[in-house]
Coordinates of N, CA and C in Angstrom, one line a residue:
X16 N 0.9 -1.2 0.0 CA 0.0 0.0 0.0 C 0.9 1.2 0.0
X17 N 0.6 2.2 -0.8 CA 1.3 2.9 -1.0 C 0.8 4.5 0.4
X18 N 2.1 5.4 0.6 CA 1.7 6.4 1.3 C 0.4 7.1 1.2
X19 N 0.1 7.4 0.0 CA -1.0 8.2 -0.5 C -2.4 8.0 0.1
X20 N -2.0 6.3 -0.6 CA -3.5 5.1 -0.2 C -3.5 5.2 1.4
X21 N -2.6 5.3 2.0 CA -2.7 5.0 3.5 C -3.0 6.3 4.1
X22 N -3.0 7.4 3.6 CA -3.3 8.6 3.8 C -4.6 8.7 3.8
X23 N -5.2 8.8 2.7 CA -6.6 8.7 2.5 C -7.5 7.8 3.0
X24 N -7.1 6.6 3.6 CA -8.1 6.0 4.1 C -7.9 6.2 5.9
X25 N -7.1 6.8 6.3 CA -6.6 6.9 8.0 C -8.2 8.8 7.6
X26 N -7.5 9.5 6.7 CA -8.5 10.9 6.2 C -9.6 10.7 6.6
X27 N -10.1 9.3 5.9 CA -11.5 9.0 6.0 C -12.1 8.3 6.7
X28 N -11.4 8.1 8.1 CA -11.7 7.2 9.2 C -11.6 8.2 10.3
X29 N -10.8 9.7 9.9 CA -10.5 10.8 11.3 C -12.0 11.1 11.5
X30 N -12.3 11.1 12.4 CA -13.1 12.3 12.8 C -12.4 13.2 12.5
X31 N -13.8 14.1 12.4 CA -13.3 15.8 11.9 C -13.8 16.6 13.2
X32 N -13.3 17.5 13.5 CA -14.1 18.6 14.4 C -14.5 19.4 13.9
X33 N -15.3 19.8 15.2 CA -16.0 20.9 14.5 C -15.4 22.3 15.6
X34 N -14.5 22.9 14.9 CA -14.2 23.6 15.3 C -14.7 25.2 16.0
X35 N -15.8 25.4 15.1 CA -16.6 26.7 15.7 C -17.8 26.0 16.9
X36 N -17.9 24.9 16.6 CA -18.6 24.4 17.7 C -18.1 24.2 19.1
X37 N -16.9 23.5 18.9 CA -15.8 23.9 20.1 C -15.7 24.8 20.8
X38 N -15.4 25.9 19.8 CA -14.9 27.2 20.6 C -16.0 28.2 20.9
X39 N -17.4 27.8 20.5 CA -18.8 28.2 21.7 C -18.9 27.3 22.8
X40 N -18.5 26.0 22.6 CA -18.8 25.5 24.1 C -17.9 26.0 24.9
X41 N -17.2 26.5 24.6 CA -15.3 26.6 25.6 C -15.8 27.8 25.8
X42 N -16.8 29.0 25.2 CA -16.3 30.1 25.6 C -17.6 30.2 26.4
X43 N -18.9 29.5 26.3 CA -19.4 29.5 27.1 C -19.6 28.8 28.4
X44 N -19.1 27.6 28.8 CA -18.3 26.8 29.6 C -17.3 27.7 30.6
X45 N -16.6 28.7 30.3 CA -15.1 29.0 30.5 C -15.9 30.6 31.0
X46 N -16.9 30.8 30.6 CA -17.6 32.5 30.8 C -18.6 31.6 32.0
X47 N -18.9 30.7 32.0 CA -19.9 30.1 33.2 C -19.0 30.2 34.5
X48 N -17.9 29.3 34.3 CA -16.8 29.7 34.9 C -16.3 30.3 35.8
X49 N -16.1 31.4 34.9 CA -16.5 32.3 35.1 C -16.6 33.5 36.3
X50 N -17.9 33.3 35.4 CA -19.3 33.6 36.3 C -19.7 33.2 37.9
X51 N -19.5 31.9 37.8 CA -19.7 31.3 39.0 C -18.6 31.7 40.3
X52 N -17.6 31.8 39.7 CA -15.9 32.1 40.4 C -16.2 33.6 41.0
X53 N -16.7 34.5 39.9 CA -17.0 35.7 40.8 C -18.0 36.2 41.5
X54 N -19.2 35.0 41.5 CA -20.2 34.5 42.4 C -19.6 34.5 43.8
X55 N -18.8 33.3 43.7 CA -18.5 32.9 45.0 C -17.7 34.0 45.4
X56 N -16.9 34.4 45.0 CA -15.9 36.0 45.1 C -16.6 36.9 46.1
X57 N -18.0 37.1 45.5 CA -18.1 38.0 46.2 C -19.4 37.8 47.8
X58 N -19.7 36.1 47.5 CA -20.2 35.6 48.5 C -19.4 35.3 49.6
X59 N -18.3 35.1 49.3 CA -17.1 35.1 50.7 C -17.0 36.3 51.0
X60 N -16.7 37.2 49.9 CA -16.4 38.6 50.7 C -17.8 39.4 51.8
X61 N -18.8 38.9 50.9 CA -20.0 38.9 51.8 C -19.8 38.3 52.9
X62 N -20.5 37.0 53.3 CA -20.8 36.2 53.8 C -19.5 35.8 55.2
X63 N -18.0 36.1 54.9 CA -17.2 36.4 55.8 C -16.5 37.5 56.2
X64 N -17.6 38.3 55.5 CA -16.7 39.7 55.7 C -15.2 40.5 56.1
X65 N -14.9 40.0 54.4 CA -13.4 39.7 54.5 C -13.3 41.1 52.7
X66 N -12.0 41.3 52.6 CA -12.0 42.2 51.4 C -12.2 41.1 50.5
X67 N -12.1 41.2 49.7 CA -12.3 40.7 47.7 C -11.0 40.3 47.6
X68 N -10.0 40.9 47.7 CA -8.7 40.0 47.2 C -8.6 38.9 48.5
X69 N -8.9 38.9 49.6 CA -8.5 37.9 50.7 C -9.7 36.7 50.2
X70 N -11.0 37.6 49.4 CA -12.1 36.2 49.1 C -12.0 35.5 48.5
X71 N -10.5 36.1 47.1 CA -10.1 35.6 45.8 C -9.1 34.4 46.4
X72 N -8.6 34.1 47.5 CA -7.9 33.4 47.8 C -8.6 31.9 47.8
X73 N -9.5 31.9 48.9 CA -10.3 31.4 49.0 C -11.0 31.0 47.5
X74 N -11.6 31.5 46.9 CA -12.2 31.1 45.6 C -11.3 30.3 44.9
X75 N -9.8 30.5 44.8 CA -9.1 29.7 44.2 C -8.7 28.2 45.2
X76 N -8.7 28.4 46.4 CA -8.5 27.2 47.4 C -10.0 26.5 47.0
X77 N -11.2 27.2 46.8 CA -12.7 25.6 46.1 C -12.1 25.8 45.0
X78 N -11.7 26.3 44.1 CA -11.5 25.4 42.7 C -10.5 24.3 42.5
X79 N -9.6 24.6 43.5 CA -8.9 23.3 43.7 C -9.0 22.3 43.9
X80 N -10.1 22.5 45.4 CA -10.5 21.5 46.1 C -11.6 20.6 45.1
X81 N -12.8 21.3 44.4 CA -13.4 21.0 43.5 C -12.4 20.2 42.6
X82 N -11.6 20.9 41.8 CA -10.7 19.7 41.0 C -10.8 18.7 41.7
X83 N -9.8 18.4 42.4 CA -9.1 17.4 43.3 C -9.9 16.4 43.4
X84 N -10.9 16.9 44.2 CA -12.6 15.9 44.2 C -12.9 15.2 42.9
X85 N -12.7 16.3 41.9 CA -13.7 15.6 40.7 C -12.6 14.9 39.7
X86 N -11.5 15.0 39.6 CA -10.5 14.2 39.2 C -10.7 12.6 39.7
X87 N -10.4 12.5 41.8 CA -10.7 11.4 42.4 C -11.8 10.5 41.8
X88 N -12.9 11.5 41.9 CA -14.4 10.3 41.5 C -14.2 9.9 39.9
X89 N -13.0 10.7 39.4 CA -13.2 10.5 37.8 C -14.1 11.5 36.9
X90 N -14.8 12.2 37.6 CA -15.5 13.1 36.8 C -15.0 13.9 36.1
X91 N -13.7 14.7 36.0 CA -13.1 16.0 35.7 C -12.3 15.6 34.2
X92 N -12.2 14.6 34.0 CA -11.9 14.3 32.5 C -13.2 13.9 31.8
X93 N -14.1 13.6 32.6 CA -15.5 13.4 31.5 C -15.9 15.0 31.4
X94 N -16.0 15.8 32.1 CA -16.1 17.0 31.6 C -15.4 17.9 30.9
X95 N -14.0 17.4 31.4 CA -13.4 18.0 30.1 C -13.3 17.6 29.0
X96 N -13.6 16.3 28.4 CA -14.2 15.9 27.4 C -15.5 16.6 26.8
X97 N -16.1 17.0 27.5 CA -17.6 17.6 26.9 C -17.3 19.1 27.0
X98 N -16.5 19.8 28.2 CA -16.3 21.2 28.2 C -14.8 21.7 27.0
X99 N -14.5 20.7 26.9 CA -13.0 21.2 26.3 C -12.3 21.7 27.2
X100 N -11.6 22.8 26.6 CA -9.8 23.4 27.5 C -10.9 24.5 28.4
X101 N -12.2 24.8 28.7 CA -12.6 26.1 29.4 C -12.0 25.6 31.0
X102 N -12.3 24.5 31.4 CA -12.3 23.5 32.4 C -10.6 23.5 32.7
X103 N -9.7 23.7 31.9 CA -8.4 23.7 32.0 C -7.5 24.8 32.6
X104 N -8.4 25.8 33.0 CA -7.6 27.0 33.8 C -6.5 26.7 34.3
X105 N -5.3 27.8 34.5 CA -4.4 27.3 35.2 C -4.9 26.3 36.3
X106 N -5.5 26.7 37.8 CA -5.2 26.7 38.9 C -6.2 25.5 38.7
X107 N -7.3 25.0 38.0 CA -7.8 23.6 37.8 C -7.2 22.8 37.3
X108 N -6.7 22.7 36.0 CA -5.4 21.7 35.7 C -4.8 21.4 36.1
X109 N -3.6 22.5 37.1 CA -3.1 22.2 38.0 C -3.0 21.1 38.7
X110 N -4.1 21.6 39.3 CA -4.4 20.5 41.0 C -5.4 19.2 40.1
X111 N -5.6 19.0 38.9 CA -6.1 18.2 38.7 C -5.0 17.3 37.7
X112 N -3.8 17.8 37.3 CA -2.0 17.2 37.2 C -1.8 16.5 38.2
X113 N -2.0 17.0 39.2 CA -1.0 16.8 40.9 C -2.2 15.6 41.3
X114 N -3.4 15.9 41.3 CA -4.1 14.4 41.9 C -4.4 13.7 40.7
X115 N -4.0 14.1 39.3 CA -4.1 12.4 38.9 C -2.2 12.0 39.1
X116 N -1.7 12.3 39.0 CA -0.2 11.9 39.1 C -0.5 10.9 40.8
X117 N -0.8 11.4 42.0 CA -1.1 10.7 43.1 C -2.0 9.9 43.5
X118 N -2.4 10.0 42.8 CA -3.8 9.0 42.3 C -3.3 7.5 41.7
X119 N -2.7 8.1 40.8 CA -1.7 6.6 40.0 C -0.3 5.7 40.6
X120 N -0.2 6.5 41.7 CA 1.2 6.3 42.0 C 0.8 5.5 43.5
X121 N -0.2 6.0 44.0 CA -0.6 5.8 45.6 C -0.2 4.2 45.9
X122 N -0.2 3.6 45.1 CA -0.4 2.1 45.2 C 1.4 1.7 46.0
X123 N 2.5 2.7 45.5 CA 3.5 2.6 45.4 C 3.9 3.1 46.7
X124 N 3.3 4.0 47.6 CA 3.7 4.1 49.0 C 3.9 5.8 49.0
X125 N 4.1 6.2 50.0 CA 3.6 7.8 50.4 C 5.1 8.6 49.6
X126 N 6.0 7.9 49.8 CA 7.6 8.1 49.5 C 7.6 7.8 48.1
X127 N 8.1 7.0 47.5 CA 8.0 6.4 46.4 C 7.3 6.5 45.5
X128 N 6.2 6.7 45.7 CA 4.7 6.5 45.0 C 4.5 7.9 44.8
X129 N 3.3 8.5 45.6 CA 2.8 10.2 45.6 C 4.3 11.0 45.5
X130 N 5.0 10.7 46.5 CA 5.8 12.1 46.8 C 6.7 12.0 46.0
X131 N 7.5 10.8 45.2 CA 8.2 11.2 43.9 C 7.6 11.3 42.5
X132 N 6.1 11.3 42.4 CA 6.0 11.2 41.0 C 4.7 12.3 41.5
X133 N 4.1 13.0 42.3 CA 3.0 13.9 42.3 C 3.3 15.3 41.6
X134 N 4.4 15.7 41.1 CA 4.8 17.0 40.3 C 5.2 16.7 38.7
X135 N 4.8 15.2 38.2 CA 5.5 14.7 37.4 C 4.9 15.7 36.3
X136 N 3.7 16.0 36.1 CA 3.2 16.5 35.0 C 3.0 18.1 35.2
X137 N 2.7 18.5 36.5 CA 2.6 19.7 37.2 C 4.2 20.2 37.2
X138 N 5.4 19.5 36.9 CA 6.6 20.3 36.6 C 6.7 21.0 35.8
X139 N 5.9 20.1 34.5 CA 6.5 20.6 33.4 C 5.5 22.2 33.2
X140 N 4.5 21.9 33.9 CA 3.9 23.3 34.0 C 4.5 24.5 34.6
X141 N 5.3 23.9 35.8 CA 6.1 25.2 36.5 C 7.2 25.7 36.0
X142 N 8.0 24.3 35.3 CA 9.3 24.3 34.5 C 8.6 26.0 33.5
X143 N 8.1 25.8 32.9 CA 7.8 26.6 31.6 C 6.6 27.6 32.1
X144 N 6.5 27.8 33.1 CA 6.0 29.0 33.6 C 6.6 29.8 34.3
X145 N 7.6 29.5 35.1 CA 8.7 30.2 35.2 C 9.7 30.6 34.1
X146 N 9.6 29.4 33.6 CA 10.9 30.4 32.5 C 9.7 31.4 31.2
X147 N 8.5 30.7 31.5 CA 7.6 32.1 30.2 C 7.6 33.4 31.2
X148 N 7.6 33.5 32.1 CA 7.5 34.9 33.3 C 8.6 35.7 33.3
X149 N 10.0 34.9 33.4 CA 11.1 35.6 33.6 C 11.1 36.0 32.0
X150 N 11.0 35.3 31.1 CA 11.1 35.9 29.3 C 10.0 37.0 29.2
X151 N 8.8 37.1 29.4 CA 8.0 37.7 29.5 C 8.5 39.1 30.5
X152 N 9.2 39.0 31.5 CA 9.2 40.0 32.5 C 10.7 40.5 32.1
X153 N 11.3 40.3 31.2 CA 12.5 40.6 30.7 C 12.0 41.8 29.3
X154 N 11.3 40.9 29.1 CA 10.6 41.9 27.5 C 9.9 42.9 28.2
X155 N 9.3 42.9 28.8 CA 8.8 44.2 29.3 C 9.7 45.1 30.1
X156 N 10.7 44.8 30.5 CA 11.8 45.8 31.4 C 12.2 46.2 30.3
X157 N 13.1 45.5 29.2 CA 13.2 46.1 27.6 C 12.6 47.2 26.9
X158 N 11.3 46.7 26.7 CA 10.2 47.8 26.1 C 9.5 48.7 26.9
X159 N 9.1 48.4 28.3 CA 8.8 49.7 28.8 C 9.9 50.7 29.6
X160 N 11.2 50.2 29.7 CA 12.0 50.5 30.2 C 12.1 50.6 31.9
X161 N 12.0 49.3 32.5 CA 12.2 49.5 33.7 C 10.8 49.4 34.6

């Protein structure tokens, strides 16, 4: 079978996406999001009468916690299957890197298991978010001068 032949029949077996379909679920997904995030924002700063940046703390400590949860039961990849990347925010991804990495490893012991492999995929996020911050925070000392 030649390349060509093997090209066009793998073509005709892909699924296609649908790309603008996608990127209304993601934007409405990711604007629900949201929404909901600065719900709770300003229900903590209500409700514990605390300022808005100390509530923002907290709003990020439930979306974690939420990850974390919904990773464990397995739910957080069936939604991000249906939500796409809206679901993917840093600070959800994140903590949903870190508990499936310890989630897989647990069997292997607290040492061994979780505590050497729980950053295994959440590295590579810090690896390259540190070095995009310091390149990013270099280019602006450049261009705005300081």
């Amino acid at each position: 079978m030649k390349k060509e032949e093997y090209q066009k029949i793998v073509d005709k077996y892909t699924p296609k996406e649908n790309y603008i379909k996608n990127a209304i679920v993601v934007f409405i997904a990711g604007g629900t999001l949201g929404a909901l995030s600065e719900l709770l924002l300003q229900a903590y700063a209500l409700w514990l009468d605390m300022p808005r940046k100390e509530a923002g703390v907290l709003v990020i400590l439930t979306l974690i916690v939420l990850a974390s949860i919904l990773t464990a039961l397995g739910v957080f990849d069936v939604l991000v299957t249906k939500f796409k990347s809206a679901l993917i925010i840093p600070i959800t991804g994140f903590a949903h890197s870190m508990t499936s990495a310890a989630l897989e490893y647990k069997n292997e012991g607290l040492i061994t298991g979780i505590g050497a492999n729980i950053f295994k995929l959440a590295g590579t996020v810090i690896l390259y978010g540190v070095v995009s911050v310091y390149i990013f925070g270099l280019l602006r000392i450049l261009i705005m001068g300081g």
